[in-house]
């Protein structure tokens, strides 16, 4: 598929709405094409910005309490409930219509609570794979771009000072001599509008990205995630107020090893 | 109460009024409860709730008024390319926009684009669920998303050109 054809489908890619084979094909294309990779990255970042801006309103504590007690009220009503009456709908008052009908009262009580409180698990799961995809996108887009790193150096004493003034925190880099990893360099990336140090390491022929940023809002991610479709693996932890994310297509053990090196240097 | 929070946020964007949004959410839950048996297991529950909320809004006074003044821009835009243009600062204007600027731009967006973008980006709904909420074909969802994002980018890029104070930020990139 050519660039113009991909560009028509880039929104669907960013929304993870392409069929899995096309998702993989776009990733492969983006690894070769800096323009499409940059485009996908810009759109991904835009999507994140819109998500943050769109989550604008919070219900008042009063409304929240009212809704919950209404739902629990269903429960109380159930204790004193008469059997549901079967009458033509037109004779029902609003409240009766609310609490009777085809469903027994206990089921309505359960439904009321479910209606108001359901979705947490689903929402979290979605968030988790989304966050992995965001880091995978940053990783792939950087590797595909014409200048994957802004400071090209294998020397940690060059890379670390380069970040001074570019990011609002500091961190330490591990001594890699004797380890199977080498440092290729670094760049500044943005995650949820927060500047992040993006370091690129090499392990054999695999490139691994490390992102370090201040965690201003908690990100929903377990310590270790593997994405079945893209084969990326991720390790993450927080340390000294900073969030560390290690992501790459190397084996889980390798990612873990690099994560360990970084962890014990801080 | 994540579903409640999402519905309330969406209701505020629709009504742009706190007490109207509160009424809307309460009515939505009451309707959902009454019609719980009409929910088809296996379909997306959130989409079902958002659909009830939006339909309730559309039959409210504010909703009816909004419907009457809805723009015809979508028809006019047919055939126009919505492909992302990368090599311009426009494509980055959105990512680096401040939250306030982005909220203002979202507010100015025609309602049919705003709702689709909120459902897709904020609620992270799948296209097929958005189609269900809005009762439109999936192709319409896709074209509205593409065009809505383009309009947002243009609005923010235009704003940057006009405001020299924030222009420096783009150049630093």
Short mmCIF file of C-alpha atoms in Angstrom, two decimals:
data_model
loop_
_atom_site.label_atom_id
_atom_site.label_comp_id
_atom_site.label_asym_id
_atom_site.label_seq_id
_atom_site.Cartn_x
_atom_site.Cartn_y
_atom_site.Cartn_z
CA UNK A 1 0.00 0.00 0.00
CA UNK A 2 1.32 3.45 -0.88
CA UNK A 3 1.65 6.47 1.38
CA UNK A 4 -1.46 8.28 0.08
CA UNK A 5 -3.51 5.14 0.67
CA UNK A 6 -2.13 4.79 4.19
CA UNK A 7 -2.84 8.42 4.92
CA UNK A 8 -6.52 7.86 4.25
CA UNK A 9 -6.49 5.07 6.81
CA UNK A 10 -4.24 6.66 9.39
CA UNK A 11 -7.14 7.73 11.60
CA UNK A 12 -8.33 4.13 11.70
CA UNK A 13 -4.79 3.01 12.55
CA UNK A 14 -4.48 5.44 15.41
CA UNK A 15 -7.90 4.36 16.69
CA UNK A 16 -6.79 0.69 16.42
CA UNK A 17 -9.69 0.05 14.04
CA UNK A 18 -7.78 -1.55 11.16
CA UNK A 19 -7.89 -5.35 10.86
CA UNK A 20 -4.92 -6.88 12.74
CA UNK A 21 -3.07 -7.71 9.51
CA UNK A 22 -3.36 -4.08 8.37
CA UNK A 23 -2.26 -2.81 11.78
CA UNK A 24 0.90 -4.88 11.41
CA UNK A 25 1.32 -3.80 7.77
CA UNK A 26 1.11 -0.15 8.76
CA UNK A 27 3.68 -0.64 11.51
CA UNK A 28 5.99 -2.28 8.98
CA UNK A 29 5.39 0.61 6.57
CA UNK A 30 5.99 3.20 9.30
CA UNK A 31 9.32 1.60 10.13
CA UNK A 32 10.43 2.47 6.60
CA UNK A 33 8.55 5.72 6.12
CA UNK A 34 9.42 8.61 8.39
CA UNK A 35 6.55 10.77 7.09
CA UNK A 36 3.85 8.23 7.88
CA UNK A 37 5.47 7.44 11.24
CA UNK A 38 5.54 11.14 12.12
CA UNK A 39 1.95 11.46 11.01
CA UNK A 40 0.81 8.56 13.15
CA UNK A 41 2.73 9.95 16.09
CA UNK A 42 1.22 13.43 15.67
CA UNK A 43 -2.26 11.92 15.52
CA UNK A 44 -1.64 9.70 18.53
CA UNK A 45 -0.44 12.67 20.53
CA UNK A 46 -3.43 14.69 19.37
CA UNK A 47 -5.76 11.94 20.48
CA UNK A 48 -4.18 11.98 23.93
CA UNK A 49 -4.45 15.75 24.12
CA UNK A 50 -8.13 15.57 23.17
CA UNK A 51 -8.73 12.88 25.77
CA UNK A 52 -7.29 15.07 28.51
CA UNK A 53 -9.13 18.16 27.33
CA UNK A 54 -12.39 16.30 26.83
CA UNK A 55 -12.43 14.90 30.35
CA UNK A 56 -13.53 18.25 31.59
CA UNK A 57 -16.51 17.95 33.88
CA UNK A 58 -16.99 16.16 37.16
CA UNK A 59 -20.37 15.62 38.72
CA UNK A 60 -21.01 17.34 42.03
CA UNK A 61 -20.69 15.25 45.18
CA UNK A 62 -24.36 15.93 45.76
CA UNK A 63 -25.49 14.41 42.48
CA UNK A 64 -23.20 11.46 43.02
CA UNK A 65 -24.68 10.83 46.46
CA UNK A 66 -28.20 11.24 45.13
CA UNK A 67 -27.61 8.69 42.38
CA UNK A 68 -26.05 6.17 44.74
CA UNK A 69 -28.74 6.46 47.35
CA UNK A 70 -31.38 6.15 44.62
CA UNK A 71 -29.73 2.93 43.53
CA UNK A 72 -29.47 1.65 47.10
CA UNK A 73 -33.01 2.79 47.74
CA UNK A 74 -33.98 0.15 45.25
CA UNK A 75 -32.45 -2.32 47.62
CA UNK A 76 -34.44 -1.02 50.60
CA UNK A 77 -37.61 -0.98 48.56
CA UNK A 78 -36.97 -4.59 47.82
CA UNK A 79 -37.07 -5.55 51.54
CA UNK A 80 -40.61 -4.26 51.87
CA UNK A 81 -41.59 -5.11 48.37
CA UNK A 82 -44.95 -6.41 47.44
CA UNK A 83 -44.94 -8.75 44.50
CA UNK A 84 -44.69 -6.83 41.27
CA UNK A 85 -48.11 -5.89 40.09
CA UNK A 86 -49.12 -6.67 36.61
CA UNK A 87 -51.19 -3.85 35.31
CA UNK A 88 -51.47 -2.12 31.97
CA UNK A 89 -48.63 0.36 31.56
CA UNK A 90 -50.85 3.40 31.21
CA UNK A 91 -52.04 3.11 34.83
CA UNK A 92 -48.57 3.14 36.29
CA UNK A 93 -47.18 6.12 38.05
CA UNK A 94 -43.63 7.15 37.37
CA UNK A 95 -42.25 5.44 40.46
CA UNK A 96 -44.10 2.22 39.88
CA UNK A 97 -42.91 2.10 36.34
CA UNK A 98 -39.43 2.61 37.68
CA UNK A 99 -39.60 -0.32 40.03
CA UNK A 100 -41.87 -2.90 38.50
CA UNK A 101 -42.47 -4.54 35.18
CA UNK A 102 -40.96 -7.68 33.80
CA UNK A 103 -38.14 -7.64 36.30
CA UNK A 104 -38.50 -8.67 39.95
CA UNK A 105 -37.47 -6.01 42.41
CA UNK A 106 -34.27 -7.69 43.56
CA UNK A 107 -33.11 -7.79 39.96
CA UNK A 108 -33.90 -4.11 39.55
CA UNK A 109 -31.96 -3.32 42.69
CA UNK A 110 -28.99 -5.22 41.35
CA UNK A 111 -29.42 -3.56 37.97
CA UNK A 112 -29.57 -0.11 39.53
CA UNK A 113 -26.29 -0.61 41.36
CA UNK A 114 -24.74 -2.26 38.34
CA UNK A 115 -25.84 0.59 36.10
CA UNK A 116 -24.16 3.15 38.27
CA UNK A 117 -21.02 1.35 39.29
CA UNK A 118 -20.30 -1.00 36.39
CA UNK A 119 -17.52 -0.52 33.88
CA UNK A 120 -14.48 -0.09 36.08
CA UNK A 121 -12.88 -3.35 35.08
CA UNK A 122 -13.64 -2.88 31.41
CA UNK A 123 -12.39 0.68 31.48
CA UNK A 124 -9.14 -0.36 33.14
CA UNK A 125 -8.46 -3.12 30.68
CA UNK A 126 -8.96 -0.78 27.79
CA UNK A 127 -6.66 1.77 29.37
CA UNK A 128 -3.93 -0.80 29.91
CA UNK A 129 -3.63 -1.94 26.29
CA UNK A 130 -4.01 1.67 25.20
CA UNK A 131 -1.04 2.77 27.28
CA UNK A 132 1.07 -0.06 25.94
CA UNK A 133 0.10 0.97 22.40
CA UNK A 134 1.03 4.58 23.15
CA UNK A 135 4.55 3.62 24.21
CA UNK A 136 4.87 1.21 21.32
CA UNK A 137 3.91 4.03 18.96
CA UNK A 138 6.46 6.42 20.47
CA UNK A 139 9.09 3.68 20.21
CA UNK A 140 8.33 2.75 16.59
CA UNK A 141 7.89 6.34 15.45
CA UNK A 142 11.26 7.34 16.91
CA UNK A 143 13.05 4.43 15.29
CA UNK A 144 11.43 5.17 11.96
CA UNK A 145 12.15 8.86 11.98
CA UNK A 146 15.11 10.28 10.11
CA UNK A 147 16.80 11.21 13.40
CA UNK A 148 15.86 8.59 15.99
CA UNK A 149 18.15 10.19 18.54
CA UNK A 150 19.02 13.83 19.08
CA UNK A 151 22.13 13.11 21.07
CA UNK A 152 24.11 10.31 19.50
CA UNK A 153 26.49 8.84 21.98
CA UNK A 154 27.30 5.56 23.62
CA UNK A 155 28.78 7.44 26.56
CA UNK A 156 26.44 7.85 29.50
CA UNK A 157 28.47 10.86 30.63
CA UNK A 158 27.54 12.62 27.39
CA UNK A 159 23.92 11.53 27.18
CA UNK A 160 22.93 12.40 30.73
CA UNK A 161 24.16 16.03 30.71
CA UNK A 162 22.54 16.58 27.31
CA UNK A 163 19.13 16.29 28.98
CA UNK A 164 19.94 19.11 31.39
CA UNK A 165 17.59 22.00 30.73
CA UNK A 166 15.57 19.88 28.32
CA UNK A 167 13.67 17.91 30.92
CA UNK A 168 12.67 19.08 34.40
CA UNK A 169 14.33 16.24 36.35
CA UNK A 170 17.49 14.18 36.38
CA UNK A 171 18.24 10.47 36.42
CA UNK A 172 21.24 8.17 36.34
CA UNK A 173 22.35 5.86 33.59
CA UNK A 174 23.85 2.45 34.36
CA UNK A 175 27.36 1.39 33.57
CA UNK A 176 26.88 -0.92 30.62
CA UNK A 177 30.36 -2.32 30.28
CA UNK A 178 30.21 -6.06 30.67
CA UNK A 179 26.47 -6.07 29.99
CA UNK A 180 24.98 -7.16 26.66
CA UNK A 181 23.44 -3.70 26.16
CA UNK A 182 24.81 -0.63 24.49
CA UNK A 183 23.46 2.90 24.62
CA UNK A 184 22.76 4.52 21.24
CA UNK A 185 21.60 7.92 22.41
CA UNK A 186 18.62 9.91 23.56
CA UNK A 187 15.92 12.37 22.62
CA UNK A 188 13.13 14.28 24.26
CA UNK A 189 9.70 12.69 23.85
CA UNK A 190 6.33 13.71 25.17
CA UNK A 191 3.92 11.48 27.03
CA UNK A 192 0.61 13.03 28.01
CA UNK A 193 2.19 16.42 27.39
CA UNK A 194 4.89 15.68 29.95
CA UNK A 195 8.47 15.89 28.66
CA UNK A 196 10.20 12.53 28.89
CA UNK A 197 13.78 11.38 28.46
CA UNK A 198 13.71 8.80 25.69
CA UNK A 199 16.80 6.61 25.63
CA UNK A 200 17.51 4.02 22.99
CA UNK A 201 19.52 0.94 23.85
CA UNK A 202 20.67 -1.87 21.65
CA UNK A 203 20.68 -5.55 22.52
CA UNK A 204 22.02 -7.73 19.69
CA UNK A 205 19.81 -6.59 16.85
CA UNK A 206 16.95 -5.39 19.00
CA UNK A 207 16.40 -1.75 19.83
CA UNK A 208 14.86 -1.03 23.19
CA UNK A 209 13.38 2.28 24.29
CA UNK A 210 13.46 3.59 27.82
CA UNK A 211 11.14 6.45 28.76
CA UNK A 212 11.60 8.37 31.97
CA UNK A 213 9.18 11.07 32.98
CA UNK A 214 7.50 12.67 35.95
CA UNK A 215 4.30 10.89 36.72
CA UNK A 216 1.84 13.73 37.08
CA UNK A 217 -1.25 11.60 36.68
CA UNK A 218 -1.18 7.92 37.45
CA UNK A 219 -0.96 5.71 34.41
CA UNK A 220 -2.85 2.47 34.50
CA UNK A 221 -0.29 -0.17 33.75
CA UNK A 222 0.79 -3.34 35.52
CA UNK A 223 4.53 -3.84 36.01
CA UNK A 224 4.82 -6.06 32.99
CA UNK A 225 2.74 -6.23 29.82
CA UNK A 226 3.12 -8.14 26.58
CA UNK A 227 1.19 -7.21 23.48
CA UNK A 228 0.23 -10.31 21.55
CA UNK A 229 -0.39 -8.56 18.25
CA UNK A 230 2.69 -6.35 18.04
CA UNK A 231 5.09 -8.58 20.06
CA UNK A 232 6.20 -5.62 22.16
CA UNK A 233 7.05 -6.20 25.78
CA UNK A 234 6.99 -3.58 28.44
CA UNK A 235 8.29 -3.24 31.98
CA UNK A 236 7.48 -0.28 34.12
CA UNK A 237 7.97 0.97 37.63
CA UNK A 238 8.13 4.20 39.58
CA UNK A 239 11.11 5.30 41.55
CA UNK A 240 11.81 8.64 43.22
CA UNK A 241 8.71 10.24 41.70
CA UNK A 242 9.71 9.22 38.20
CA UNK A 243 8.03 6.68 35.99
CA UNK A 244 10.32 4.35 34.05
CA UNK A 245 9.08 2.44 31.02
CA UNK A 246 11.21 -0.07 29.13
CA UNK A 247 9.72 -1.26 25.86
CA UNK A 248 11.01 -3.26 22.91
CA UNK A 249 10.56 -6.36 20.84
CA UNK A 250 13.32 -8.29 22.66
CA UNK A 251 12.47 -11.20 24.94
CA UNK A 252 10.83 -10.60 28.28
CA UNK A 253 14.03 -11.66 30.08
CA UNK A 254 16.07 -9.09 28.15
CA UNK A 255 13.62 -6.29 28.88
CA UNK A 256 13.64 -7.34 32.53
CA UNK A 257 17.44 -7.34 32.60
CA UNK A 258 17.69 -3.79 31.24
CA UNK A 259 14.95 -2.68 33.62
CA UNK A 260 16.95 -4.19 36.48
CA UNK A 261 20.13 -2.36 35.45
CA UNK A 262 18.29 0.95 35.37
CA UNK A 263 16.48 0.27 38.58
CA UNK A 264 19.62 -0.34 40.60
CA UNK A 265 21.47 2.67 39.20
CA UNK A 266 18.97 5.19 40.56
CA UNK B 1 -18.45 5.22 39.26
CA UNK B 2 -16.67 5.36 35.92
CA UNK B 3 -19.73 4.96 33.71
CA UNK B 4 -21.61 7.60 35.64
CA UNK B 5 -18.62 9.96 35.39
CA UNK B 6 -18.32 9.42 31.65
CA UNK B 7 -22.02 9.95 31.08
CA UNK B 8 -22.01 13.11 33.15
CA UNK B 9 -19.01 14.52 31.29
CA UNK B 10 -20.67 13.77 27.95
CA UNK B 11 -23.95 15.25 29.16
CA UNK B 12 -22.20 18.50 30.09
CA UNK B 13 -20.59 18.73 26.67
CA UNK B 14 -23.99 18.15 25.06
CA UNK B 15 -26.06 20.51 27.20
CA UNK B 16 -23.34 22.99 28.23
CA UNK B 17 -25.29 23.53 31.40
CA UNK B 18 -24.75 22.01 34.82
CA UNK B 19 -28.33 21.53 35.98
CA UNK B 20 -29.50 20.36 32.57
CA UNK B 21 -26.67 17.82 32.54
CA UNK B 22 -27.67 16.57 35.99
CA UNK B 23 -31.28 16.11 34.90
CA UNK B 24 -30.15 14.40 31.74
CA UNK B 25 -27.98 11.86 33.56
CA UNK B 26 -30.71 11.06 36.09
CA UNK B 27 -33.27 10.63 33.37
CA UNK B 28 -30.86 8.45 31.43
CA UNK B 29 -30.39 6.10 34.38
CA UNK B 30 -34.12 5.97 35.06
CA UNK B 31 -34.81 5.16 31.41
CA UNK B 32 -32.05 2.55 31.36
CA UNK B 33 -33.53 0.89 34.40
CA UNK B 34 -37.01 0.84 32.93
CA UNK B 35 -35.74 -0.50 29.66
CA UNK B 36 -33.12 -2.84 31.08
CA UNK B 37 -34.80 -5.86 29.49
CA UNK B 38 -34.29 -4.31 26.06
CA UNK B 39 -30.53 -4.40 26.47
CA UNK B 40 -29.11 -7.14 24.27
CA UNK B 41 -26.45 -9.13 26.15
CA UNK B 42 -23.24 -9.31 24.18
CA UNK B 43 -23.60 -5.80 22.80
CA UNK B 44 -21.68 -2.95 24.34
CA UNK B 45 -23.32 -1.79 27.53
CA UNK B 46 -21.66 1.62 27.53
CA UNK B 47 -22.77 2.26 23.97
CA UNK B 48 -26.31 1.39 24.99
CA UNK B 49 -26.20 3.86 27.89
CA UNK B 50 -24.68 6.62 25.78
CA UNK B 51 -27.34 6.05 23.16
CA UNK B 52 -30.08 6.49 25.76
CA UNK B 53 -28.38 9.62 27.07
CA UNK B 54 -27.98 11.15 23.63
CA UNK B 55 -31.52 10.29 22.51
CA UNK B 56 -32.88 11.78 25.71
CA UNK B 57 -30.88 14.92 25.03
CA UNK B 58 -32.11 15.17 21.45
CA UNK B 59 -35.72 15.16 22.59
CA UNK B 60 -35.07 17.80 25.26
CA UNK B 61 -35.69 21.45 24.51
CA UNK B 62 -31.99 22.28 24.20
CA UNK B 63 -31.45 19.22 22.06
CA UNK B 64 -34.28 20.09 19.70
CA UNK B 65 -32.96 23.60 19.32
CA UNK B 66 -29.47 22.27 18.61
CA UNK B 67 -30.87 19.91 16.00
CA UNK B 68 -32.60 22.73 14.15
CA UNK B 69 -29.45 24.79 13.92
CA UNK B 70 -27.18 21.88 13.01
CA UNK B 71 -24.91 22.83 10.18
CA UNK B 72 -24.95 21.28 6.75
CA UNK B 73 -21.20 21.39 6.57
CA UNK B 74 -20.91 17.65 6.31
CA UNK B 75 -22.69 17.48 2.96
CA UNK B 76 -20.71 20.39 1.64
CA UNK B 77 -17.50 18.74 2.67
CA UNK B 78 -18.08 15.61 0.68
CA UNK B 79 -15.25 14.68 -1.63
CA UNK B 80 -12.84 16.94 0.18
CA UNK B 81 -9.65 15.21 1.26
CA UNK B 82 -9.41 14.67 4.97
CA UNK B 83 -6.02 12.98 4.78
CA UNK B 84 -3.60 14.14 7.41
CA UNK B 85 -1.06 16.62 6.18
CA UNK B 86 2.14 15.89 8.04
CA UNK B 87 4.88 18.16 6.98
CA UNK B 88 3.12 21.23 8.26
CA UNK B 89 3.07 22.58 11.81
CA UNK B 90 -0.69 22.10 11.55
CA UNK B 91 -0.34 18.40 12.30
CA UNK B 92 1.47 19.17 15.55
CA UNK B 93 -0.62 22.15 16.60
CA UNK B 94 -3.13 19.86 18.27
CA UNK B 95 -0.68 17.75 20.23
CA UNK B 96 1.04 20.76 21.72
CA UNK B 97 -2.06 22.87 22.30
CA UNK B 98 -2.89 23.79 25.84
CA UNK B 99 -5.86 22.16 27.50
CA UNK B 100 -7.75 25.46 27.52
CA UNK B 101 -7.14 26.12 23.84
CA UNK B 102 -8.22 22.60 22.98
CA UNK B 103 -11.39 22.84 25.07
CA UNK B 104 -12.27 26.14 23.42
CA UNK B 105 -11.68 24.62 19.98
CA UNK B 106 -13.83 21.59 20.88
CA UNK B 107 -16.60 23.93 22.00
CA UNK B 108 -16.56 25.75 18.69
CA UNK B 109 -16.64 22.53 16.67
CA UNK B 110 -20.04 21.76 15.07
CA UNK B 111 -21.96 19.40 17.37
CA UNK B 112 -21.90 16.40 15.02
CA UNK B 113 -18.09 16.43 14.97
CA UNK B 114 -17.68 17.24 18.63
CA UNK B 115 -19.76 14.30 19.80
CA UNK B 116 -18.01 11.81 17.55
CA UNK B 117 -14.58 13.00 18.68
CA UNK B 118 -15.57 12.86 22.34
CA UNK B 119 -16.89 9.31 21.97
CA UNK B 120 -13.82 8.18 20.05
CA UNK B 121 -11.00 9.96 21.90
CA UNK B 122 -12.35 10.53 25.38
CA UNK B 123 -14.60 7.49 25.77
CA UNK B 124 -12.37 5.34 23.57
CA UNK B 125 -15.33 3.66 21.95
CA UNK B 126 -14.95 1.43 18.94
CA UNK B 127 -16.33 2.77 15.66
CA UNK B 128 -19.12 0.21 15.65
CA UNK B 129 -20.22 1.29 19.13
CA UNK B 130 -20.12 4.96 18.15
CA UNK B 131 -22.28 4.08 15.13
CA UNK B 132 -24.68 2.43 17.60
CA UNK B 133 -24.77 5.48 19.88
CA UNK B 134 -25.38 7.90 17.02
CA UNK B 135 -27.59 5.59 14.93
CA UNK B 136 -25.53 6.24 11.80
CA UNK B 137 -23.56 3.90 9.51
CA UNK B 138 -19.96 3.16 10.45
CA UNK B 139 -18.72 4.96 7.31
CA UNK B 140 -20.30 8.16 8.57
CA UNK B 141 -18.52 7.71 11.90
CA UNK B 142 -15.20 7.37 10.09
CA UNK B 143 -15.69 10.39 7.87
CA UNK B 144 -16.89 12.53 10.77
CA UNK B 145 -13.86 11.55 12.86
CA UNK B 146 -11.46 12.38 10.04
CA UNK B 147 -13.15 15.67 9.26
CA UNK B 148 -13.63 16.61 12.90
CA UNK B 149 -9.94 16.07 13.63
CA UNK B 150 -9.01 18.09 10.59
CA UNK B 151 -11.25 20.97 11.68
CA UNK B 152 -9.70 20.85 15.16
CA UNK B 153 -6.18 20.93 13.77
CA UNK B 154 -7.06 23.83 11.50
CA UNK B 155 -8.72 25.76 14.30
CA UNK B 156 -5.68 25.38 16.54
CA UNK B 157 -3.15 26.06 13.79
CA UNK B 158 -5.10 29.20 12.87
CA UNK B 159 -5.07 30.30 16.47
CA UNK B 160 -1.31 29.94 16.65
CA UNK B 161 -0.79 32.10 13.60
CA UNK B 162 -2.87 34.83 15.18
CA UNK B 163 -1.22 34.68 18.56
CA UNK B 164 2.50 35.51 18.40
CA UNK B 165 2.87 34.80 22.12
CA UNK B 166 2.39 31.08 21.61
CA UNK B 167 4.11 30.93 18.22
CA UNK B 168 7.55 30.66 19.76
CA UNK B 169 6.61 27.37 21.34
CA UNK B 170 6.07 25.79 17.93
CA UNK B 171 9.42 26.94 16.63
CA UNK B 172 11.31 25.41 19.51
CA UNK B 173 10.19 21.99 18.54
#
